[in-house]
Amino acid sequence: MVSSVVLSGGGGRRRRRGWIASWLCLFLVVAVAFLGCGEAAVKSDFLIGLGSYDITGPAADVNMMGYANTEQIASGIHFRLRARAFIVAEASNGGKRVAFVNLDACMASQIVTVKVLERLQARYGDLYTADNVAISGIHTHAGPGGYLQYVTYIVTSFGFVRQSFDVLVDGIEKTIIQAHENLRPGSILVNEGELLDAGINRSPSAYLNNPYEERKRYSYDVDKKMTLLKFVDDEWGPIGSFNWFATHGTSMSRTNSLISGDNKGAAARFMEDWFKQKASEEGLETAGSGLLSSDVNAVKLSRRVSMIIPQTREEIVQHASSIEATGGWPATSFLSATQRVRSTFRQGNRPAFVSAFCQTNCGDVSPNVAGAFCIDTGRPCDFNHSTCNGKNELCYGRGPGYPDEFESTRIIGDRQFKKAADLFNSASEQVKGSVDYRHKYIDFSQLKVTIGDQVVKTCPAAMGFAFAAGTTDGPGAFDFTQGDDKGNPFWRLVRNVLKTPNQAQVDCQHPKPILLDTGEMKEPYDWAPSILPIQILRIGQVVILSVPSEFSTMAGRRLRDAVKVALTSSGTAEFDSNVHVVIAGLTNTYSQYVTTFEEYAIQRYEGASTLYGPHTLSGYIQEFKKLATALISGETVEAGPLPPDLLKKQISLLPPVVMDSTPFGVKFGDISVDVPVNATVRKGETVSATFWSACPRNDLMTEGTFALVERSTGGVDSWVPAYDDDDFCLRFRWSRPSSLSSHSHATIEWTAPAAAVPGVYRLRHFGAAKSLFGSVRHYTGASRSFTVL
């Protein structure tokens, strides 16, 4: 308030000075108050950090995890596998935090999780534990196997594969370290939307056995909703996104031998490249960052060589014709890493953009959206059993790019990417509230479950006859069929050689006819898990349910609904109807499938693979409701019985690499089949070269590359990297002339994308060869040059 007192003697001037001083004071008070409010308005509720690291694993000799096809042995790379992580912490000192890791792997592994947590405890103490760390797999069926600790899941990989295990443990740890070191004030936005054409139900007859009144609540027989979290750094703007959407990682078939992240891994590549391109074109203004121009240029250079002085067509062709293949020569072990095209750490001072496409209740959801057909007649498969004239091995699902599985992978990945990009751009709902978590280990082999006024029990793990029939994504063999609730005498005799289930187990698992009584098979060590982790992570109004299995569509809906009711009907103000509940499938360990009681009765593949009997889902719902109640009330929960650590008991029958060699007069890295002389490649066309190589198991080239496309800058021996084996357009294939041969070849195939800059290119191979005495030396070689126009 301005004083109206009039002073005598020079009163006019004094009045003016007093009036000015009073207004100045008022202005300062208001300004200070305004600035204080401004600080409060922009103050972040969270610290956020993201990370990403290579987990590709051995690209040769190792059986792939997912289809259980003994003939599906890795022999190259479609594109590399990665672990991606986010950490969210309350901004206040001592606030709680959660860490979520998404793996380009078939599933999480209990022993991997155990060893990662041991390393985190040694590094950070109790900051990251089993309670607040979730490790989830995208369910690609094109990654190396042998990294789980239970016999059932490593039979086809000839037991435990230490390389597969080590690269996962190392990669997850490094990913979390990156995310931890990147922790900065930021905000999170959540958005949801429907994606209609990226998944269909592969077991519709089982879904139809669910009650009609329940089914009519939903428009589709699979979940179409994608839920996305957008992470925005206070200084740099958007730094990444994680989304959850249900579709299997089976666009790549059971005969594919190239390591691949399948459709979800592809979608992640597309979105990360999209953001970098968006950043480059827009200077990150619309993306929100405040990058300096030098940082923008760094983003450009990390993916495309677009600053080269253009040449005429005649000059390009003439330059290309003058460059021959180099022949192999020694290379330092770190050379390949320095030649990487993608920047996976930081761009200037800015954290690299990380995008993860996570898995949820995908149990009965196939990406082969064109339907299932008989390969002998071309007609649709039998509806109830997915057979063709009674044979399940003739019934295959078709992707949208049929018969090209790479194209199907690209299309389904692209559809997920485009929906995620749309949700990312339109996200407006801010995540607000506290960070919290609850975790418990439960023995699912003997869990008492209350259903109404009845108490039932789950069972020791067992797999039914229909498990061996496989699915339309990857059919099994012999005379097994989906929907078999009887079994047959011959396979019962074969089963009994391993383990005959007792009557109590038969009754408990009914109506599943038991093919493998895995929960009661203990030699040479456990065949299946009994103790499973369940976990809730809370970030404001977003609640993530970590489940160690593949839930069917309706099973996932029932679990989400039950937890949402428990959260919103507690009588507290913690949650309202806007709570976002998502399921993170295949998390922390793996225990196959979970179907509804009604789907279990049909005994399709998913029901036969529901290990713990018909009441498995009811057990999950009961225990998750307890966790949700504890989360709201602030109560702690008992840890439960710890899972076993079976690492020291693991058996590996995979032969090591004995040695690599080349014919007399040939060096590692020399060309075997070169690019044609004066070759000209147009956009969309493919060029290839084959090199004398060595086994990729000698060096996984982690954060490096086996294959590179280089572009000439015009100078003498002046090349810059353009594409590598983490690009969707490049394929690295490796082969031996025979299984026991010490000779091998590496073929690099590159399809020039539309974004390729016209110029002179060559293909280059990196590798590591093992001598008879065990030493490993690195080499490289380059093809003849060619022209891209």
PDB file of N, CA, C and O in Angstrom, residues 440-505:
ATOM      1  N   LYS A 440       8.048 -59.419  -3.905  1.00  0.00           N
ATOM      2  CA  LYS A 440       7.981 -60.607  -3.053  1.00  0.00           C
ATOM      3  C   LYS A 440       8.300 -61.850  -3.885  1.00  0.00           C
ATOM      4  O   LYS A 440       7.947 -61.937  -5.059  1.00  0.00           O
ATOM      5  N   TYR A 441       8.995 -62.801  -3.261  1.00  0.00           N
ATOM      6  CA  TYR A 441       9.192 -64.123  -3.856  1.00  0.00           C
ATOM      7  C   TYR A 441       8.099 -65.057  -3.346  1.00  0.00           C
ATOM      8  O   TYR A 441       7.796 -65.077  -2.142  1.00  0.00           O
ATOM      9  N   ILE A 442       7.535 -65.847  -4.246  1.00  0.00           N
ATOM     10  CA  ILE A 442       6.433 -66.743  -3.896  1.00  0.00           C
ATOM     11  C   ILE A 442       6.712 -68.128  -4.457  1.00  0.00           C
ATOM     12  O   ILE A 442       7.134 -68.262  -5.608  1.00  0.00           O
ATOM     13  N   ASP A 443       6.468 -69.141  -3.659  1.00  0.00           N
ATOM     14  CA  ASP A 443       6.590 -70.527  -4.114  1.00  0.00           C
ATOM     15  C   ASP A 443       5.288 -70.912  -4.822  1.00  0.00           C
ATOM     16  O   ASP A 443       4.284 -71.202  -4.170  1.00  0.00           O
ATOM     17  N   PHE A 444       5.316 -70.894  -6.141  1.00  0.00           N
ATOM     18  CA  PHE A 444       4.111 -71.183  -6.920  1.00  0.00           C
ATOM     19  C   PHE A 444       3.844 -72.677  -7.065  1.00  0.00           C
ATOM     20  O   PHE A 444       2.856 -73.062  -7.672  1.00  0.00           O
ATOM     21  N   SER A 445       4.696 -73.496  -6.517  1.00  0.00           N
ATOM     22  CA  SER A 445       4.439 -74.934  -6.607  1.00  0.00           C
ATOM     23  C   SER A 445       3.429 -75.406  -5.568  1.00  0.00           C
ATOM     24  O   SER A 445       2.921 -76.528  -5.655  1.00  0.00           O
ATOM     25  N   GLN A 446       3.134 -74.547  -4.580  1.00  0.00           N
ATOM     26  CA  GLN A 446       2.215 -74.964  -3.511  1.00  0.00           C
ATOM     27  C   GLN A 446       1.521 -73.765  -2.885  1.00  0.00           C
ATOM     28  O   GLN A 446       1.344 -73.685  -1.681  1.00  0.00           O
ATOM     29  N   LEU A 447       1.103 -72.837  -3.712  1.00  0.00           N
ATOM     30  CA  LEU A 447       0.453 -71.626  -3.213  1.00  0.00           C
ATOM     31  C   LEU A 447      -1.030 -71.889  -2.950  1.00  0.00           C
ATOM     32  O   LEU A 447      -1.751 -72.385  -3.820  1.00  0.00           O
ATOM     33  N   LYS A 448      -1.489 -71.543  -1.749  1.00  0.00           N
ATOM     34  CA  LYS A 448      -2.905 -71.644  -1.434  1.00  0.00           C
ATOM     35  C   LYS A 448      -3.618 -70.400  -1.962  1.00  0.00           C
ATOM     36  O   LYS A 448      -3.180 -69.275  -1.706  1.00  0.00           O
ATOM     37  N   VAL A 449      -4.691 -70.624  -2.690  1.00  0.00           N
ATOM     38  CA  VAL A 449      -5.422 -69.535  -3.338  1.00  0.00           C
ATOM     39  C   VAL A 449      -6.876 -69.592  -2.898  1.00  0.00           C
ATOM     40  O   VAL A 449      -7.532 -70.634  -3.009  1.00  0.00           O
ATOM     41  N   THR A 450      -7.369 -68.466  -2.402  1.00  0.00           N
ATOM     42  CA  THR A 450      -8.765 -68.401  -1.980  1.00  0.00           C
ATOM     43  C   THR A 450      -9.611 -67.850  -3.111  1.00  0.00           C
ATOM     44  O   THR A 450      -9.384 -66.734  -3.590  1.00  0.00           O
ATOM     45  N   ILE A 451     -10.592 -68.634  -3.548  1.00  0.00           N
ATOM     46  CA  ILE A 451     -11.520 -68.220  -4.602  1.00  0.00           C
ATOM     47  C   ILE A 451     -12.930 -68.326  -4.018  1.00  0.00           C
ATOM     48  O   ILE A 451     -13.472 -69.414  -3.848  1.00  0.00           O
ATOM     49  N   GLY A 452     -13.506 -67.168  -3.694  1.00  0.00           N
ATOM     50  CA  GLY A 452     -14.789 -67.188  -2.999  1.00  0.00           C
ATOM     51  C   GLY A 452     -14.627 -67.810  -1.639  1.00  0.00           C
ATOM     52  O   GLY A 452     -13.791 -67.380  -0.831  1.00  0.00           O
ATOM     53  N   ASP A 453     -15.397 -68.857  -1.358  1.00  0.00           N
ATOM     54  CA  ASP A 453     -15.287 -69.547  -0.071  1.00  0.00           C
ATOM     55  C   ASP A 453     -14.514 -70.852  -0.198  1.00  0.00           C
ATOM     56  O   ASP A 453     -14.544 -71.697   0.680  1.00  0.00           O
ATOM     57  N   GLN A 454     -13.792 -70.985  -1.318  1.00  0.00           N
ATOM     58  CA  GLN A 454     -13.040 -72.205  -1.583  1.00  0.00           C
ATOM     59  C   GLN A 454     -11.543 -71.914  -1.568  1.00  0.00           C
ATOM     60  O   GLN A 454     -11.101 -70.874  -2.036  1.00  0.00           O
ATOM     61  N   VAL A 455     -10.779 -72.829  -1.008  1.00  0.00           N
ATOM     62  CA  VAL A 455      -9.329 -72.714  -1.023  1.00  0.00           C
ATOM     63  C   VAL A 455      -8.770 -73.808  -1.936  1.00  0.00           C
ATOM     64  O   VAL A 455      -9.019 -75.003  -1.723  1.00  0.00           O
ATOM     65  N   VAL A 456      -8.030 -73.379  -2.968  1.00  0.00           N
ATOM     66  CA  VAL A 456      -7.417 -74.316  -3.910  1.00  0.00           C
ATOM     67  C   VAL A 456      -5.912 -74.121  -3.856  1.00  0.00           C
ATOM     68  O   VAL A 456      -5.400 -73.254  -3.139  1.00  0.00           O
ATOM     69  N   LYS A 457      -5.176 -74.908  -4.630  1.00  0.00           N
ATOM     70  CA  LYS A 457      -3.726 -74.798  -4.630  1.00  0.00           C
ATOM     71  C   LYS A 457      -3.187 -74.803  -6.059  1.00  0.00           C
ATOM     72  O   LYS A 457      -3.805 -75.377  -6.963  1.00  0.00           O
ATOM     73  N   THR A 458      -2.060 -74.140  -6.219  1.00  0.00           N
ATOM     74  CA  THR A 458      -1.307 -74.290  -7.452  1.00  0.00           C
ATOM     75  C   THR A 458      -0.498 -75.585  -7.366  1.00  0.00           C
ATOM     76  O   THR A 458      -0.466 -76.239  -6.332  1.00  0.00           O
ATOM     77  N   CYS A 459       0.191 -75.935  -8.461  1.00  0.00           N
ATOM     78  CA  CYS A 459       0.853 -77.231  -8.556  1.00  0.00           C
ATOM     79  C   CYS A 459       2.340 -77.067  -8.867  1.00  0.00           C
ATOM     80  O   CYS A 459       2.758 -76.035  -9.394  1.00  0.00           O
ATOM     81  N   PRO A 460       3.131 -78.088  -8.598  1.00  0.00           N
ATOM     82  CA  PRO A 460       4.488 -78.088  -9.148  1.00  0.00           C
ATOM     83  C   PRO A 460       4.421 -77.981 -10.672  1.00  0.00           C
ATOM     84  O   PRO A 460       3.466 -78.443 -11.299  1.00  0.00           O
ATOM     85  N   ALA A 461       5.416 -77.384 -11.262  1.00  0.00           N
ATOM     86  CA  ALA A 461       5.392 -77.096 -12.693  1.00  0.00           C
ATOM     87  C   ALA A 461       5.269 -78.372 -13.529  1.00  0.00           C
ATOM     88  O   ALA A 461       5.850 -79.408 -13.195  1.00  0.00           O
ATOM     89  N   ALA A 462       4.514 -78.254 -14.605  1.00  0.00           N
ATOM     90  CA  ALA A 462       4.393 -79.351 -15.570  1.00  0.00           C
ATOM     91  C   ALA A 462       3.937 -78.785 -16.900  1.00  0.00           C
ATOM     92  O   ALA A 462       3.217 -77.785 -16.948  1.00  0.00           O
ATOM     93  N   MET A 463       4.354 -79.432 -17.982  1.00  0.00           N
ATOM     94  CA  MET A 463       3.973 -79.010 -19.324  1.00  0.00           C
ATOM     95  C   MET A 463       3.128 -80.093 -19.971  1.00  0.00           C
ATOM     96  O   MET A 463       3.414 -81.290 -19.857  1.00  0.00           O
ATOM     97  N   GLY A 464       2.086 -79.656 -20.667  1.00  0.00           N
ATOM     98  CA  GLY A 464       1.157 -80.582 -21.274  1.00  0.00           C
ATOM     99  C   GLY A 464       1.596 -81.043 -22.662  1.00  0.00           C
ATOM    100  O   GLY A 464       2.545 -80.523 -23.248  1.00  0.00           O
ATOM    101  N   PHE A 465       0.859 -82.010 -23.201  1.00  0.00           N
ATOM    102  CA  PHE A 465       1.166 -82.550 -24.524  1.00  0.00           C
ATOM    103  C   PHE A 465       1.105 -81.457 -25.602  1.00  0.00           C
ATOM    104  O   PHE A 465       1.911 -81.451 -26.538  1.00  0.00           O
ATOM    105  N   ALA A 466       0.167 -80.537 -25.482  1.00  0.00           N
ATOM    106  CA  ALA A 466       0.015 -79.500 -26.508  1.00  0.00           C
ATOM    107  C   ALA A 466       1.180 -78.525 -26.515  1.00  0.00           C
ATOM    108  O   ALA A 466       1.367 -77.799 -27.496  1.00  0.00           O
ATOM    109  N   PHE A 467       1.967 -78.508 -25.444  1.00  0.00           N
ATOM    110  CA  PHE A 467       3.171 -77.676 -25.449  1.00  0.00           C
ATOM    111  C   PHE A 467       4.086 -78.065 -26.610  1.00  0.00           C
ATOM    112  O   PHE A 467       4.663 -77.217 -27.292  1.00  0.00           O
ATOM    113  N   ALA A 468       4.223 -79.370 -26.843  1.00  0.00           N
ATOM    114  CA  ALA A 468       5.127 -79.859 -27.883  1.00  0.00           C
ATOM    115  C   ALA A 468       4.596 -79.582 -29.286  1.00  0.00           C
ATOM    116  O   ALA A 468       5.339 -79.718 -30.260  1.00  0.00           O
ATOM    117  N   ALA A 469       3.325 -79.207 -29.404  1.00  0.00           N
ATOM    118  CA  ALA A 469       2.758 -78.884 -30.713  1.00  0.00           C
ATOM    119  C   ALA A 469       3.225 -77.525 -31.212  1.00  0.00           C
ATOM    120  O   ALA A 469       3.113 -77.229 -32.402  1.00  0.00           O
ATOM    121  N   GLY A 470       3.743 -76.675 -30.299  1.00  0.00           N
ATOM    122  CA  GLY A 470       4.142 -75.335 -30.697  1.00  0.00           C
ATOM    123  C   GLY A 470       2.928 -74.483 -31.042  1.00  0.00           C
ATOM    124  O   GLY A 470       1.789 -74.790 -30.667  1.00  0.00           O
ATOM    125  N   THR A 471       3.186 -73.410 -31.787  1.00  0.00           N
ATOM    126  CA  THR A 471       2.119 -72.481 -32.163  1.00  0.00           C
ATOM    127  C   THR A 471       2.172 -72.235 -33.668  1.00  0.00           C
ATOM    128  O   THR A 471       3.059 -72.732 -34.365  1.00  0.00           O
ATOM    129  N   THR A 472       1.254 -71.432 -34.150  1.00  0.00           N
ATOM    130  CA  THR A 472       1.287 -71.076 -35.564  1.00  0.00           C
ATOM    131  C   THR A 472       2.481 -70.189 -35.892  1.00  0.00           C
ATOM    132  O   THR A 472       2.853 -70.057 -37.058  1.00  0.00           O
ATOM    133  N   ASP A 473       3.111 -69.580 -34.880  1.00  0.00           N
ATOM    134  CA  ASP A 473       4.329 -68.805 -35.099  1.00  0.00           C
ATOM    135  C   ASP A 473       5.536 -69.712 -35.287  1.00  0.00           C
ATOM    136  O   ASP A 473       6.496 -69.345 -35.970  1.00  0.00           O
ATOM    137  N   GLY A 474       5.475 -70.887 -34.664  1.00  0.00           N
ATOM    138  CA  GLY A 474       6.577 -71.844 -34.766  1.00  0.00           C
ATOM    139  C   GLY A 474       6.079 -73.224 -34.386  1.00  0.00           C
ATOM    140  O   GLY A 474       6.179 -73.622 -33.221  1.00  0.00           O
ATOM    141  N   PRO A 475       5.522 -73.979 -35.342  1.00  0.00           N
ATOM    142  CA  PRO A 475       4.954 -75.293 -35.032  1.00  0.00           C
ATOM    143  C   PRO A 475       5.999 -76.271 -34.517  1.00  0.00           C
ATOM    144  O   PRO A 475       7.189 -76.175 -34.857  1.00  0.00           O
ATOM    145  N   GLY A 476       5.533 -77.225 -33.698  1.00  0.00           N
ATOM    146  CA  GLY A 476       6.395 -78.287 -33.223  1.00  0.00           C
ATOM    147  C   GLY A 476       6.495 -79.403 -34.244  1.00  0.00           C
ATOM    148  O   GLY A 476       6.283 -79.200 -35.443  1.00  0.00           O
ATOM    149  N   ALA A 477       6.798 -80.588 -33.767  1.00  0.00           N
ATOM    150  CA  ALA A 477       6.996 -81.716 -34.678  1.00  0.00           C
ATOM    151  C   ALA A 477       6.215 -82.926 -34.195  1.00  0.00           C
ATOM    152  O   ALA A 477       5.473 -82.859 -33.212  1.00  0.00           O
ATOM    153  N   PHE A 478       6.406 -84.019 -34.911  1.00  0.00           N
ATOM    154  CA  PHE A 478       5.771 -85.298 -34.596  1.00  0.00           C
ATOM    155  C   PHE A 478       4.245 -85.166 -34.663  1.00  0.00           C
ATOM    156  O   PHE A 478       3.717 -84.400 -35.461  1.00  0.00           O
ATOM    157  N   ASP A 479       3.536 -85.880 -33.819  1.00  0.00           N
ATOM    158  CA  ASP A 479       2.083 -85.922 -33.938  1.00  0.00           C
ATOM    159  C   ASP A 479       1.385 -85.185 -32.796  1.00  0.00           C
ATOM    160  O   ASP A 479       0.237 -85.495 -32.446  1.00  0.00           O
ATOM    161  N   PHE A 480       2.043 -84.200 -32.196  1.00  0.00           N
ATOM    162  CA  PHE A 480       1.401 -83.405 -31.158  1.00  0.00           C
ATOM    163  C   PHE A 480       0.465 -82.380 -31.800  1.00  0.00           C
ATOM    164  O   PHE A 480       0.738 -81.875 -32.898  1.00  0.00           O
ATOM    165  N   THR A 481      -0.618 -82.069 -31.102  1.00  0.00           N
ATOM    166  CA  THR A 481      -1.557 -81.061 -31.604  1.00  0.00           C
ATOM    167  C   THR A 481      -2.012 -80.156 -30.462  1.00  0.00           C
ATOM    168  O   THR A 481      -2.095 -80.587 -29.307  1.00  0.00           O
ATOM    169  N   GLN A 482      -2.302 -78.911 -30.803  1.00  0.00           N
ATOM    170  CA  GLN A 482      -2.883 -77.993 -29.826  1.00  0.00           C
ATOM    171  C   GLN A 482      -4.314 -78.434 -29.511  1.00  0.00           C
ATOM    172  O   GLN A 482      -5.030 -78.940 -30.366  1.00  0.00           O
ATOM    173  N   GLY A 483      -4.707 -78.220 -28.267  1.00  0.00           N
ATOM    174  CA  GLY A 483      -6.047 -78.607 -27.852  1.00  0.00           C
ATOM    175  C   GLY A 483      -6.132 -80.048 -27.385  1.00  0.00           C
ATOM    176  O   GLY A 483      -7.240 -80.557 -27.146  1.00  0.00           O
ATOM    177  N   ASP A 484      -5.005 -80.711 -27.229  1.00  0.00           N
ATOM    178  CA  ASP A 484      -4.989 -82.107 -26.791  1.00  0.00           C
ATOM    179  C   ASP A 484      -5.107 -82.170 -25.276  1.00  0.00           C
ATOM    180  O   ASP A 484      -4.193 -81.796 -24.547  1.00  0.00           O
ATOM    181  N   ASP A 485      -6.246 -82.642 -24.772  1.00  0.00           N
ATOM    182  CA  ASP A 485      -6.439 -82.791 -23.326  1.00  0.00           C
ATOM    183  C   ASP A 485      -6.448 -84.260 -22.903  1.00  0.00           C
ATOM    184  O   ASP A 485      -6.910 -84.598 -21.818  1.00  0.00           O
ATOM    185  N   LYS A 486      -5.898 -85.130 -23.776  1.00  0.00           N
ATOM    186  CA  LYS A 486      -5.856 -86.561 -23.466  1.00  0.00           C
ATOM    187  C   LYS A 486      -4.432 -87.104 -23.469  1.00  0.00           C
ATOM    188  O   LYS A 486      -4.054 -87.911 -22.636  1.00  0.00           O
ATOM    189  N   GLY A 487      -3.597 -86.681 -24.431  1.00  0.00           N
ATOM    190  CA  GLY A 487      -2.276 -87.272 -24.595  1.00  0.00           C
ATOM    191  C   GLY A 487      -2.376 -88.563 -25.380  1.00  0.00           C
ATOM    192  O   GLY A 487      -3.460 -88.954 -25.836  1.00  0.00           O
ATOM    193  N   ASN A 488      -1.241 -89.245 -25.598  1.00  0.00           N
ATOM    194  CA  ASN A 488      -1.312 -90.546 -26.276  1.00  0.00           C
ATOM    195  C   ASN A 488      -0.352 -91.528 -25.621  1.00  0.00           C
ATOM    196  O   ASN A 488       0.639 -91.140 -24.995  1.00  0.00           O
ATOM    197  N   PRO A 489      -0.629 -92.824 -25.749  1.00  0.00           N
ATOM    198  CA  PRO A 489       0.132 -93.847 -25.011  1.00  0.00           C
ATOM    199  C   PRO A 489       1.621 -93.855 -25.324  1.00  0.00           C
ATOM    200  O   PRO A 489       2.450 -94.048 -24.432  1.00  0.00           O
ATOM    201  N   PHE A 490       1.992 -93.651 -26.598  1.00  0.00           N
ATOM    202  CA  PHE A 490       3.405 -93.722 -26.955  1.00  0.00           C
ATOM    203  C   PHE A 490       4.213 -92.659 -26.233  1.00  0.00           C
ATOM    204  O   PHE A 490       5.258 -92.951 -25.632  1.00  0.00           O
ATOM    205  N   TRP A 491       3.732 -91.419 -26.272  1.00  0.00           N
ATOM    206  CA  TRP A 491       4.494 -90.340 -25.648  1.00  0.00           C
ATOM    207  C   TRP A 491       4.424 -90.416 -24.127  1.00  0.00           C
ATOM    208  O   TRP A 491       5.310 -89.905 -23.435  1.00  0.00           O
ATOM    209  N   ARG A 492       3.406 -91.093 -23.604  1.00  0.00           N
ATOM    210  CA  ARG A 492       3.394 -91.329 -22.155  1.00  0.00           C
ATOM    211  C   ARG A 492       4.538 -92.278 -21.763  1.00  0.00           C
ATOM    212  O   ARG A 492       5.182 -92.097 -20.721  1.00  0.00           O
ATOM    213  N   LEU A 493       4.786 -93.267 -22.595  1.00  0.00           N
ATOM    214  CA  LEU A 493       5.889 -94.183 -22.325  1.00  0.00           C
ATOM    215  C   LEU A 493       7.231 -93.438 -22.377  1.00  0.00           C
ATOM    216  O   LEU A 493       8.106 -93.637 -21.528  1.00  0.00           O
ATOM    217  N   VAL A 494       7.384 -92.582 -23.373  1.00  0.00           N
ATOM    218  CA  VAL A 494       8.609 -91.796 -23.490  1.00  0.00           C
ATOM    219  C   VAL A 494       8.763 -90.886 -22.275  1.00  0.00           C
ATOM    220  O   VAL A 494       9.848 -90.771 -21.695  1.00  0.00           O
ATOM    221  N   ARG A 495       7.665 -90.248 -21.868  1.00  0.00           N
ATOM    222  CA  ARG A 495       7.693 -89.375 -20.689  1.00  0.00           C
ATOM    223  C   ARG A 495       8.126 -90.118 -19.448  1.00  0.00           C
ATOM    224  O   ARG A 495       8.923 -89.612 -18.638  1.00  0.00           O
ATOM    225  N   ASN A 496       7.614 -91.336 -19.284  1.00  0.00           N
ATOM    226  CA  ASN A 496       7.877 -92.086 -18.060  1.00  0.00           C
ATOM    227  C   ASN A 496       9.344 -92.469 -17.905  1.00  0.00           C
ATOM    228  O   ASN A 496       9.795 -92.783 -16.801  1.00  0.00           O
ATOM    229  N   VAL A 497      10.087 -92.451 -19.001  1.00  0.00           N
ATOM    230  CA  VAL A 497      11.521 -92.699 -18.903  1.00  0.00           C
ATOM    231  C   VAL A 497      12.191 -91.593 -18.096  1.00  0.00           C
ATOM    232  O   VAL A 497      13.132 -91.833 -17.336  1.00  0.00           O
ATOM    233  N   LEU A 498      11.682 -90.370 -18.262  1.00  0.00           N
ATOM    234  CA  LEU A 498      12.226 -89.237 -17.523  1.00  0.00           C
ATOM    235  C   LEU A 498      11.623 -89.127 -16.129  1.00  0.00           C
ATOM    236  O   LEU A 498      12.330 -89.082 -15.134  1.00  0.00           O
ATOM    237  N   LYS A 499      10.303 -89.071 -16.067  1.00  0.00           N
ATOM    238  CA  LYS A 499       9.639 -88.916 -14.765  1.00  0.00           C
ATOM    239  C   LYS A 499       8.157 -89.197 -14.939  1.00  0.00           C
ATOM    240  O   LYS A 499       7.472 -88.560 -15.753  1.00  0.00           O
ATOM    241  N   THR A 500       7.646 -90.122 -14.159  1.00  0.00           N
ATOM    242  CA  THR A 500       6.218 -90.410 -14.154  1.00  0.00           C
ATOM    243  C   THR A 500       5.544 -89.558 -13.088  1.00  0.00           C
ATOM    244  O   THR A 500       5.908 -89.643 -11.909  1.00  0.00           O
ATOM    245  N   PRO A 501       4.603 -88.703 -13.473  1.00  0.00           N
ATOM    246  CA  PRO A 501       3.949 -87.865 -12.458  1.00  0.00           C
ATOM    247  C   PRO A 501       3.086 -88.705 -11.527  1.00  0.00           C
ATOM    248  O   PRO A 501       2.461 -89.685 -11.951  1.00  0.00           O
ATOM    249  N   ASN A 502       3.071 -88.339 -10.241  1.00  0.00           N
ATOM    250  CA  ASN A 502       2.215 -89.067  -9.308  1.00  0.00           C
ATOM    251  C   ASN A 502       0.760 -88.618  -9.465  1.00  0.00           C
ATOM    252  O   ASN A 502       0.464 -87.642 -10.158  1.00  0.00           O
ATOM    253  N   GLN A 503      -0.136 -89.319  -8.804  1.00  0.00           N
ATOM    254  CA  GLN A 503      -1.558 -89.061  -8.993  1.00  0.00           C
ATOM    255  C   GLN A 503      -1.954 -87.682  -8.481  1.00  0.00           C
ATOM    256  O   GLN A 503      -2.817 -87.011  -9.071  1.00  0.00           O
ATOM    257  N   ALA A 504      -1.312 -87.246  -7.398  1.00  0.00           N
ATOM    258  CA  ALA A 504      -1.638 -85.927  -6.867  1.00  0.00           C
ATOM    259  C   ALA A 504      -1.308 -84.842  -7.897  1.00  0.00           C
ATOM    260  O   ALA A 504      -2.075 -83.883  -8.074  1.00  0.00           O
ATOM    261  N   GLN A 505      -0.198 -84.983  -8.577  1.00  0.00           N
ATOM    262  CA  GLN A 505       0.173 -84.017  -9.611  1.00  0.00           C
ATOM    263  C   GLN A 505      -0.764 -84.101 -10.812  1.00  0.00           C
ATOM    264  O   GLN A 505      -1.169 -83.070 -11.375  1.00  0.00           O
TER     265      GLN A 505
END
